[in-house]
mmCIF file with all atom_site columns, C-alpha atoms in Angstrom:
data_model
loop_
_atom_site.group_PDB
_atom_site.id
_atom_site.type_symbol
_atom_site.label_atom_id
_atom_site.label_alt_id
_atom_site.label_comp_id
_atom_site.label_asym_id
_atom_site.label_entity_id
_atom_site.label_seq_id
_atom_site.pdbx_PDB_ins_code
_atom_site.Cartn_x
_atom_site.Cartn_y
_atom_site.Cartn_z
_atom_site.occupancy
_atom_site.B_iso_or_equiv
_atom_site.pdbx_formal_charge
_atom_site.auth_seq_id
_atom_site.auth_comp_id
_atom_site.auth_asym_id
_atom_site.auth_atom_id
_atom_site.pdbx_PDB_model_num
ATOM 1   C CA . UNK A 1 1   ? 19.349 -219.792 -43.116 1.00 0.00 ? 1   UNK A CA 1
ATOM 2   C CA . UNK A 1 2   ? 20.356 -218.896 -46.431 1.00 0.00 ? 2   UNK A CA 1
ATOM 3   C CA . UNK A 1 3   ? 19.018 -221.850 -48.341 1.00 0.00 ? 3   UNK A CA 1
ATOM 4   C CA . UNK A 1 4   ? 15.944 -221.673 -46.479 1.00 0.00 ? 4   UNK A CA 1
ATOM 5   C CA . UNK A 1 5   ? 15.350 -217.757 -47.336 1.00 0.00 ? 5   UNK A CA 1
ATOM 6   C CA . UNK A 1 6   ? 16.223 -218.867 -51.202 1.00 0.00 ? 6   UNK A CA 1
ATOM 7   C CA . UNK A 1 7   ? 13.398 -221.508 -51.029 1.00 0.00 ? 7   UNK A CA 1
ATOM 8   C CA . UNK A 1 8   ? 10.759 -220.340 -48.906 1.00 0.00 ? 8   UNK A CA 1
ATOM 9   C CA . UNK A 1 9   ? 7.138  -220.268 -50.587 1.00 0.00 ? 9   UNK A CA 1
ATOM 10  C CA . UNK A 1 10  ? 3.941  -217.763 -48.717 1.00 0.00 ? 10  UNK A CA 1
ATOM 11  C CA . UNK A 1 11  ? 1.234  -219.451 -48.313 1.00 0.00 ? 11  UNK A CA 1
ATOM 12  C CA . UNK A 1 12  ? -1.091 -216.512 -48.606 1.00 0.00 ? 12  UNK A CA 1
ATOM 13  C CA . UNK A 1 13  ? 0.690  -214.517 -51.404 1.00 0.00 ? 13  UNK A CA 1
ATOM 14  C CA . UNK A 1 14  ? -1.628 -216.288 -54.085 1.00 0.00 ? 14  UNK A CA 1
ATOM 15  C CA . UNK A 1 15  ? 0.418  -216.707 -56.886 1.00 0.00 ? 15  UNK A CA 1
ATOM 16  C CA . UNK A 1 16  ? 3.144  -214.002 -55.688 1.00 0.00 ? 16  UNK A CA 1
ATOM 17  C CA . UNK A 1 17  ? 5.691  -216.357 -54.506 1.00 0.00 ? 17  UNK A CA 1
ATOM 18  C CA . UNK A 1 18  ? 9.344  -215.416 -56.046 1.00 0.00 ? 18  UNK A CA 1
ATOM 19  C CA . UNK A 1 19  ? 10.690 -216.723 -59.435 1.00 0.00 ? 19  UNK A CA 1
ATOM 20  C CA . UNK A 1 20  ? 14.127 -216.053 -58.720 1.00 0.00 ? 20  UNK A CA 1
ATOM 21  C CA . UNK A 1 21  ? 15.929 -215.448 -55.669 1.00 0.00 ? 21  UNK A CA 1
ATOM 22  C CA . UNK A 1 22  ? 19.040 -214.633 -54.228 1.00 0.00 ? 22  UNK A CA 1
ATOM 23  C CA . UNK A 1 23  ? 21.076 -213.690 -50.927 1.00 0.00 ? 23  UNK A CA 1
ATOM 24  C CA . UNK A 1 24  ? 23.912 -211.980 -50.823 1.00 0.00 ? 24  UNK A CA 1
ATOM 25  C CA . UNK A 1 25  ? 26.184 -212.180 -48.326 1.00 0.00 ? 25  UNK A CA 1
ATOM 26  C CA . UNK A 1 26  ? 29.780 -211.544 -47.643 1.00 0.00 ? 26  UNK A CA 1
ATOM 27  C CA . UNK A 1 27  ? 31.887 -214.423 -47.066 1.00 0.00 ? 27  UNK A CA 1
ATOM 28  C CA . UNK A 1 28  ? 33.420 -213.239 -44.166 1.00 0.00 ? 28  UNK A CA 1
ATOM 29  C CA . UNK A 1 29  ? 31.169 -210.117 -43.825 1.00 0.00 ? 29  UNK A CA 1
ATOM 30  C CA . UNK A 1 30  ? 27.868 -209.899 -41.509 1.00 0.00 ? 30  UNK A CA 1
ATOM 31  C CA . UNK A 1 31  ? 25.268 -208.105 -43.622 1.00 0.00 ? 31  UNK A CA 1
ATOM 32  C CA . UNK A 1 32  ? 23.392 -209.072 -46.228 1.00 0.00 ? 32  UNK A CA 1
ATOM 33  C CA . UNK A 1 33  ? 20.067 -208.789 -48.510 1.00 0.00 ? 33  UNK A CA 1
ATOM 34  C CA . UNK A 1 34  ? 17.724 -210.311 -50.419 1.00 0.00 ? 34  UNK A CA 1
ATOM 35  C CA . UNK A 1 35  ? 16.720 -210.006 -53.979 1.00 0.00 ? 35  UNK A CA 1
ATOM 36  C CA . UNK A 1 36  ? 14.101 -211.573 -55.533 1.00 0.00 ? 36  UNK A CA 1
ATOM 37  C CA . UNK A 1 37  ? 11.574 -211.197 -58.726 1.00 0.00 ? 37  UNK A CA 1
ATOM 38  C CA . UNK A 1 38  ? 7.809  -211.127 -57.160 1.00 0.00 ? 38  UNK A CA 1
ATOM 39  C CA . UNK A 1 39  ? 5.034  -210.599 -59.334 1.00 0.00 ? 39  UNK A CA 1
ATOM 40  C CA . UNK A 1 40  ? 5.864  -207.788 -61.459 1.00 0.00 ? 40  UNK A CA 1
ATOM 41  C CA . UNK A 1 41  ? 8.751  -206.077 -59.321 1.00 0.00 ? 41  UNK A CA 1
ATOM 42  C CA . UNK A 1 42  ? 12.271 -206.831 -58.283 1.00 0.00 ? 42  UNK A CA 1
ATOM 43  C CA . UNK A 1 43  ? 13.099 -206.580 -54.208 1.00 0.00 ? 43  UNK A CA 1
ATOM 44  C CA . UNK A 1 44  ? 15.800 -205.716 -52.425 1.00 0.00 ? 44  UNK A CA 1
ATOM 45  C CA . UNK A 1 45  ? 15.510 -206.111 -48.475 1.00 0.00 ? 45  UNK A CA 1
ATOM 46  C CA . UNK A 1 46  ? 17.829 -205.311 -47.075 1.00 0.00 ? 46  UNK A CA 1
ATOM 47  C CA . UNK A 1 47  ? 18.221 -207.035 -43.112 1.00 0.00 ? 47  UNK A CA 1
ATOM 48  C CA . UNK A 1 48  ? 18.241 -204.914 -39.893 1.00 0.00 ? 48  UNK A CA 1
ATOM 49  C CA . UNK A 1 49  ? 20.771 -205.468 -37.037 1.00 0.00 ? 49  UNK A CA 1
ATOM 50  C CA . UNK A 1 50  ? 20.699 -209.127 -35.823 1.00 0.00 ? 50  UNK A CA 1
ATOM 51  C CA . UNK A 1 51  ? 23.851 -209.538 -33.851 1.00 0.00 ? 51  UNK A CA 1
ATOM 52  C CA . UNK A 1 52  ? 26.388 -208.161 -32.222 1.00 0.00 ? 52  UNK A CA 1
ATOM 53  C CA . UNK A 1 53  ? 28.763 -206.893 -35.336 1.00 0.00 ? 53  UNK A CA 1
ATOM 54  C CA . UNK A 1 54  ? 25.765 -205.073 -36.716 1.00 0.00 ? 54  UNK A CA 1
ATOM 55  C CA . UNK A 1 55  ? 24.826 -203.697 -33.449 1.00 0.00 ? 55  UNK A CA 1
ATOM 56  C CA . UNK A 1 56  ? 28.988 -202.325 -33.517 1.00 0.00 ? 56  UNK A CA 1
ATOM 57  C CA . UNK A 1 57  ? 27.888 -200.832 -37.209 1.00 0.00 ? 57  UNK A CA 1
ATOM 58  C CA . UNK A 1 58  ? 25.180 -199.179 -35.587 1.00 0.00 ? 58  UNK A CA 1
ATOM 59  C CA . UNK A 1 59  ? 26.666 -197.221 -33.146 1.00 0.00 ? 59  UNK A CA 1
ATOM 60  C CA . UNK A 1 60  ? 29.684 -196.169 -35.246 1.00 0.00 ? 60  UNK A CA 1
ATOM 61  C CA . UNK A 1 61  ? 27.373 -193.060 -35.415 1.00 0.00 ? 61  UNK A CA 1
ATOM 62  C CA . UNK A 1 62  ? 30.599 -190.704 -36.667 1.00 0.00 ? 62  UNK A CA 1
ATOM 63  C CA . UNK A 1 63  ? 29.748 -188.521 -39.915 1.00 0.00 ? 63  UNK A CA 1
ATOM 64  C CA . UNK A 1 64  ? 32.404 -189.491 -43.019 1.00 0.00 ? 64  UNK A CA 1
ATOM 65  C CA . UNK A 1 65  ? 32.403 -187.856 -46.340 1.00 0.00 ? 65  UNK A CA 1
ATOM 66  C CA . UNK A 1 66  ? 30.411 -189.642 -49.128 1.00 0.00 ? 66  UNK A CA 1
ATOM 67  C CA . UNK A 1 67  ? 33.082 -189.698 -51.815 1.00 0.00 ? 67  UNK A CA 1
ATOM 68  C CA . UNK A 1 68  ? 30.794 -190.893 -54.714 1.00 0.00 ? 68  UNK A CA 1
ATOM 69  C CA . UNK A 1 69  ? 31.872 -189.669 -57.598 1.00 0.00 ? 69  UNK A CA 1
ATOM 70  C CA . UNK A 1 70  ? 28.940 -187.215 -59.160 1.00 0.00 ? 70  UNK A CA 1
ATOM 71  C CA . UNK A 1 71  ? 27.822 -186.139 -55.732 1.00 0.00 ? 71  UNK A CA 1
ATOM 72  C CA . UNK A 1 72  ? 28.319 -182.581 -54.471 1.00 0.00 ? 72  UNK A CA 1
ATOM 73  C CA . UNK A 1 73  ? 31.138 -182.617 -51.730 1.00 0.00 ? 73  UNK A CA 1
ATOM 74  C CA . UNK A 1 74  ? 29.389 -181.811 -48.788 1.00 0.00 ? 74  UNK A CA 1
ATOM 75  C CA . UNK A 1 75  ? 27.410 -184.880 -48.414 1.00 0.00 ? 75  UNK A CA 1
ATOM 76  C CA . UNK A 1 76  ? 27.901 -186.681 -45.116 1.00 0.00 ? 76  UNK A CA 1
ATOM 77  C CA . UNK A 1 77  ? 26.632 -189.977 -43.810 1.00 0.00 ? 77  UNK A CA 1
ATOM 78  C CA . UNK A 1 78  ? 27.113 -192.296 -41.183 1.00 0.00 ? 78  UNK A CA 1
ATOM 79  C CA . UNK A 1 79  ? 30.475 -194.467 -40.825 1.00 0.00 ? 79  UNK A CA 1
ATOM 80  C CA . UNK A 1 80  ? 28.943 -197.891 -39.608 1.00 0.00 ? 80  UNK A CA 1
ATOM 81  C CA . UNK A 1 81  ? 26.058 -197.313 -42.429 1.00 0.00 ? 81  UNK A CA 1
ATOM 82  C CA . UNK A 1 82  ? 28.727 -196.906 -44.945 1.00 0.00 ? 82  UNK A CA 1
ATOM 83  C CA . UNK A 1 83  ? 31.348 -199.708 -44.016 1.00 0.00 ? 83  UNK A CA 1
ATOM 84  C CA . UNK A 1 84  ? 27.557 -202.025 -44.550 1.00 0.00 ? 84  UNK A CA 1
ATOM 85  C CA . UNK A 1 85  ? 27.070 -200.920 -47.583 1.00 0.00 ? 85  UNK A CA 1
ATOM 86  C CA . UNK A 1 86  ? 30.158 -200.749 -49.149 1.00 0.00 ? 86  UNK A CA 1
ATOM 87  C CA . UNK A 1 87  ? 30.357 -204.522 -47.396 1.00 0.00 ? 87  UNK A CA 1
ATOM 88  C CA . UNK A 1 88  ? 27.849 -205.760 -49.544 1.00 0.00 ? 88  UNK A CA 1
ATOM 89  C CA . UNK A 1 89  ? 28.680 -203.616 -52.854 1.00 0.00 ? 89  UNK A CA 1
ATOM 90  C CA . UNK A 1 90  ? 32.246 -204.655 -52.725 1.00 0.00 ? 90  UNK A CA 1
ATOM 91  C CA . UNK A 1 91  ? 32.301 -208.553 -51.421 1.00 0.00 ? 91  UNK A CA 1
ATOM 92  C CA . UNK A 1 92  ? 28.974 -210.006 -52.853 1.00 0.00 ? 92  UNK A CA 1
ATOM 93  C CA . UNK A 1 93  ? 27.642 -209.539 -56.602 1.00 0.00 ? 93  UNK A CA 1
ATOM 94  C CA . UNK A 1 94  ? 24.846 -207.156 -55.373 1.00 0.00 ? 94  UNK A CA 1
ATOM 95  C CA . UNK A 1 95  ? 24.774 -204.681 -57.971 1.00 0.00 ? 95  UNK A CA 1
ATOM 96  C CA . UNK A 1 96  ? 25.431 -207.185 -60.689 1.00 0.00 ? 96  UNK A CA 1
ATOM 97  C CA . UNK A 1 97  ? 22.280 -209.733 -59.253 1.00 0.00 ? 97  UNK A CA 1
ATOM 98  C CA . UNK A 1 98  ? 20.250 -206.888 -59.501 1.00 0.00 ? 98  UNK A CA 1
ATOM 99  C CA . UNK A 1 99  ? 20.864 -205.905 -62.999 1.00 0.00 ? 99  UNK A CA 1
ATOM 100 C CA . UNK A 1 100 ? 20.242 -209.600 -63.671 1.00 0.00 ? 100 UNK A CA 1
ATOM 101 C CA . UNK A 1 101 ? 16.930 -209.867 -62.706 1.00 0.00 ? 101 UNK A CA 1
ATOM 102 C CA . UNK A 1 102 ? 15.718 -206.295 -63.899 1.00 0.00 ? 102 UNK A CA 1
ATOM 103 C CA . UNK A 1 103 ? 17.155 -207.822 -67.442 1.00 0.00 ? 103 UNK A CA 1
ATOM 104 C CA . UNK A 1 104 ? 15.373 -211.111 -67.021 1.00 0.00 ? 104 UNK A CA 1
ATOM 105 C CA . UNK A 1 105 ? 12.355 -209.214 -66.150 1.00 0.00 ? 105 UNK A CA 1
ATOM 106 C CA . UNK A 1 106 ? 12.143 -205.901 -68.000 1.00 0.00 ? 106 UNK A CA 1
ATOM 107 C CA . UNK A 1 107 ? 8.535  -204.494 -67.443 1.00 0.00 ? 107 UNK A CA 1
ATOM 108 C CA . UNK A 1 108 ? 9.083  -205.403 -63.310 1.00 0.00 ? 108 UNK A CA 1
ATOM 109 C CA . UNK A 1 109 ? 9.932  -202.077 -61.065 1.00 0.00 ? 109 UNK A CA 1
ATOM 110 C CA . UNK A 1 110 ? 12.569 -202.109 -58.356 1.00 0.00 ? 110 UNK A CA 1
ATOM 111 C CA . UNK A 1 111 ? 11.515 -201.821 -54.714 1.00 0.00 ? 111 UNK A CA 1
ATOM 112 C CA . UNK A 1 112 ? 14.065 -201.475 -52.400 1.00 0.00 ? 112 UNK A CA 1
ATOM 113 C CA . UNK A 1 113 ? 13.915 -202.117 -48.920 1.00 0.00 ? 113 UNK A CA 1
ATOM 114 C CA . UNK A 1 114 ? 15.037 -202.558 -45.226 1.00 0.00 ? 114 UNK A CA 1
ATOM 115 C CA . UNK A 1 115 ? 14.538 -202.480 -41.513 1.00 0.00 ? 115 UNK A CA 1
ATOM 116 C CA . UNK A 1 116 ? 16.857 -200.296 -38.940 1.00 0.00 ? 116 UNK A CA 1
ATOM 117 C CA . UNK A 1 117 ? 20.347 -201.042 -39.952 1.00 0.00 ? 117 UNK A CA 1
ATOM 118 C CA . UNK A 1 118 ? 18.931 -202.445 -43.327 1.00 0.00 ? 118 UNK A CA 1
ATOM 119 C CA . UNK A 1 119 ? 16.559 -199.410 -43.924 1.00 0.00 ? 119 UNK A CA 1
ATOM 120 C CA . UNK A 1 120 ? 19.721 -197.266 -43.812 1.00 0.00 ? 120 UNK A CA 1
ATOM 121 C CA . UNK A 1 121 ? 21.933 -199.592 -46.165 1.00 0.00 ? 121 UNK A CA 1
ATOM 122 C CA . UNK A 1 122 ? 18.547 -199.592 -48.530 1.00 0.00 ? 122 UNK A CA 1
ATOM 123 C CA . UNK A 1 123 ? 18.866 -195.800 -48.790 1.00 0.00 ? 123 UNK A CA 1
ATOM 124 C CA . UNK A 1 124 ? 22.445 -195.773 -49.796 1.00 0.00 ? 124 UNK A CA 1
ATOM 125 C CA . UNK A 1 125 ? 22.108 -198.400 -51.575 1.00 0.00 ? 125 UNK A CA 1
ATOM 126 C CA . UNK A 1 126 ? 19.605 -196.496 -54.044 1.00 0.00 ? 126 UNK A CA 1
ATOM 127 C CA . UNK A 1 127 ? 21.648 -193.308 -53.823 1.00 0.00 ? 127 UNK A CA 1
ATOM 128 C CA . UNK A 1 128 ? 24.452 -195.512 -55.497 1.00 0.00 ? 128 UNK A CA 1
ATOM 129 C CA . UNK A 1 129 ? 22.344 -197.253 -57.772 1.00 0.00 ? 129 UNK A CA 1
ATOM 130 C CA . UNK A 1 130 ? 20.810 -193.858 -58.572 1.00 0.00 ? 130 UNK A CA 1
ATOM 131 C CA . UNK A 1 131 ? 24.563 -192.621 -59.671 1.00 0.00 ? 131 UNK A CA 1
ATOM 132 C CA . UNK A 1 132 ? 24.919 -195.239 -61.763 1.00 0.00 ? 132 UNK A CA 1
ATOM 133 C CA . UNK A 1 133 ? 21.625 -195.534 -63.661 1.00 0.00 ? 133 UNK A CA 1
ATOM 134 C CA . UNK A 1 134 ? 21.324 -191.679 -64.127 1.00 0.00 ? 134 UNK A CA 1
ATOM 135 C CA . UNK A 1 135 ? 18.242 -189.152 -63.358 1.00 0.00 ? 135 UNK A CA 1
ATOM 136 C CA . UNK A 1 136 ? 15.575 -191.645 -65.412 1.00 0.00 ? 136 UNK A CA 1
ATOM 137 C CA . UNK A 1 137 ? 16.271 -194.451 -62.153 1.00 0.00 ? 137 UNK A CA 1
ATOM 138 C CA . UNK A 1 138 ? 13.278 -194.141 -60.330 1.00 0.00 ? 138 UNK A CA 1
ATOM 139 C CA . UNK A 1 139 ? 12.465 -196.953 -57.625 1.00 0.00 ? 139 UNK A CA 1
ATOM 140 C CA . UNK A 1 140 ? 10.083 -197.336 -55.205 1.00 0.00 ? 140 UNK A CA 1
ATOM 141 C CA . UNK A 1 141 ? 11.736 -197.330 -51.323 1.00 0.00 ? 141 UNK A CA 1
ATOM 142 C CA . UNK A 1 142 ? 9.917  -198.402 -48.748 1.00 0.00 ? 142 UNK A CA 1
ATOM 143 C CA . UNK A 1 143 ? 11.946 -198.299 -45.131 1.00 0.00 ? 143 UNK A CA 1
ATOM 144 C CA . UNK A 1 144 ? 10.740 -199.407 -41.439 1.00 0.00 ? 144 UNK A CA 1
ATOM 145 C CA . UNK A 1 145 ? 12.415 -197.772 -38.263 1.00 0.00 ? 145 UNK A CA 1
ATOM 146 C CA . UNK A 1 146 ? 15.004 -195.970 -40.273 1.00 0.00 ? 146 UNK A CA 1
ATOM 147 C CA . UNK A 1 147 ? 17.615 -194.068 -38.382 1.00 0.00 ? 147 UNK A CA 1
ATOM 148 C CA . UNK A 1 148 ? 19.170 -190.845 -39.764 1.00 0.00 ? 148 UNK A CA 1
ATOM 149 C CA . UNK A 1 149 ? 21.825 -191.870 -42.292 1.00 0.00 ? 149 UNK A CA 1
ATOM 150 C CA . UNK A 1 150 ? 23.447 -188.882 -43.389 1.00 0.00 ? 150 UNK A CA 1
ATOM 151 C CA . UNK A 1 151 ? 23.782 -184.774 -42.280 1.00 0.00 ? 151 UNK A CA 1
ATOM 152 C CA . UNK A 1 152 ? 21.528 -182.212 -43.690 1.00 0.00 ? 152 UNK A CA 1
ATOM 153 C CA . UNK A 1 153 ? 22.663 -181.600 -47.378 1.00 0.00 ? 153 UNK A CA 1
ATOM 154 C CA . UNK A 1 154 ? 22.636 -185.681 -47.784 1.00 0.00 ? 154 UNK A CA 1
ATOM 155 C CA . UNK A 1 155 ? 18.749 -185.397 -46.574 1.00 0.00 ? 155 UNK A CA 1
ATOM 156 C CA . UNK A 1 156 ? 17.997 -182.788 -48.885 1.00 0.00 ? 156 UNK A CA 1
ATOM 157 C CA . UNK A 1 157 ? 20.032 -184.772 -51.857 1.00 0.00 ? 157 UNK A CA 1
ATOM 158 C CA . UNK A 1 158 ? 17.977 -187.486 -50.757 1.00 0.00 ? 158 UNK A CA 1
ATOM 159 C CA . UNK A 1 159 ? 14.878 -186.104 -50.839 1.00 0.00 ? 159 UNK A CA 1
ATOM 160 C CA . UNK A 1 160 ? 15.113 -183.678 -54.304 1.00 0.00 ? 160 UNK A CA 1
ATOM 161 C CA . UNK A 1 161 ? 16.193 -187.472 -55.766 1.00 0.00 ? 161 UNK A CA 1
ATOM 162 C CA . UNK A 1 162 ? 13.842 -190.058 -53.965 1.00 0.00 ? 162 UNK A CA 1
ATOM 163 C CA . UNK A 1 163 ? 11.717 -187.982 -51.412 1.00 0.00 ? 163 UNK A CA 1
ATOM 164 C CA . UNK A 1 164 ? 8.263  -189.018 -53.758 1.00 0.00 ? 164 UNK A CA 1
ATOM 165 C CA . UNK A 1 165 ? 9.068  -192.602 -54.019 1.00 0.00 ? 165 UNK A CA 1
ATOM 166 C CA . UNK A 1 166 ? 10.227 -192.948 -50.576 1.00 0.00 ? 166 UNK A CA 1
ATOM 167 C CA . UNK A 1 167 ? 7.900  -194.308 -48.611 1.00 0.00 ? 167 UNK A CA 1
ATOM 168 C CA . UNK A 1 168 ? 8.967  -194.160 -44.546 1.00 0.00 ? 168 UNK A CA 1
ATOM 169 C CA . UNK A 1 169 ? 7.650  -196.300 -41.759 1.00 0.00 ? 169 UNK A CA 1
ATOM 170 C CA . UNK A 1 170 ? 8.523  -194.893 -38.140 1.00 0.00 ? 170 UNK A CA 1
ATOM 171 C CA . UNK A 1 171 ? 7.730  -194.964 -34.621 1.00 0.00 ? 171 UNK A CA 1
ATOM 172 C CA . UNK A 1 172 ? 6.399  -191.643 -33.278 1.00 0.00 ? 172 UNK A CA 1
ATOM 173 C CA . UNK A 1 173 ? 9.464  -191.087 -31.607 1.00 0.00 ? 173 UNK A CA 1
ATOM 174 C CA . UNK A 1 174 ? 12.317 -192.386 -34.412 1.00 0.00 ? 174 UNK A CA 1
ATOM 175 C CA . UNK A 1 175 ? 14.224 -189.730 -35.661 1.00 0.00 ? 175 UNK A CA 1
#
């Protein structure tokens, strides 16, 4: 799977197939993204839920504290969304692949991305980023079937941050 994903070509991209590519994944862990350079922009997908562990993330639906450094204190999001995302941070070079292809490219944008489970990590995933770039990081974020990640004062963080560059795809009835 993971070869395959690093070597796959689109046939109908003309011309937009990526230069570099990586996945990340955990050892041991059961998330994990994508990033590639396409064209003139870095992506990071992020995968929904596709088995049973990620399904167990999913409904580990308790709010925890977001203890990010920088972030006001009342910022809440949810546990199984967190343990993902730290997953990835923590036990693959995430971050670190990133910064290597916005260096190797430096006119591309980001776009960050993600399905479900994935759309959620995508959005904290950002947030973080956001921290550690500063106020001038500014990426594009498109999500599909996002669930709620965080409580109120997270969505309105979220939104005074990223809200114009966030671009969601839902059902009529997703949350």
């Amino acid at each position: 799977e993971k070869s395959e994903l690093e070597k796959w070509a689109c046939l109908h991209c003309k011309g937009q197939n990526a230069t570099t590519s990586k996945v990340m994944k955990p050892l041991l862990g059961d998330q994990q993204a994508y990033v590639a350079t396409v064209g003139s922009k870095v992506v990071v997908a992020f995968r929904g839920s596709s088995n049973i562990r990620n399904w167990i993330k999913d409904v580990e639906f308790r709010y925890t504290p977001l203890n990010w450094t920088g972030l006001p204190g009342n910022l809440k999001v949810h546990n199984g969304f967190l343990a993902a995302s730290d997953q990835l941070e923590q036990k693959t070079a995430l971050l670190s692949e990133v910064d290597k292809q916005l260096a190797s490219c430096p006119t591309c944008k980001l776009l960050v991305t993600g399905h479900s489970l994935g759309a959620a990590v995508a959005l904290l995933f950002t947030a973080k980023m956001g921290l550690i770039k500063g106020r001038s990081f500014r990426p594009e974020i498109v999500t599909f079937g996002s669930p709620r990640v965080g409580n109120k004062a997270f969505a309105k963080y979220w939104s005074g941050l990223y809200g114009a560059s966030h671009t969601r795809h839902v059902h009529n009835r997703d949350p």
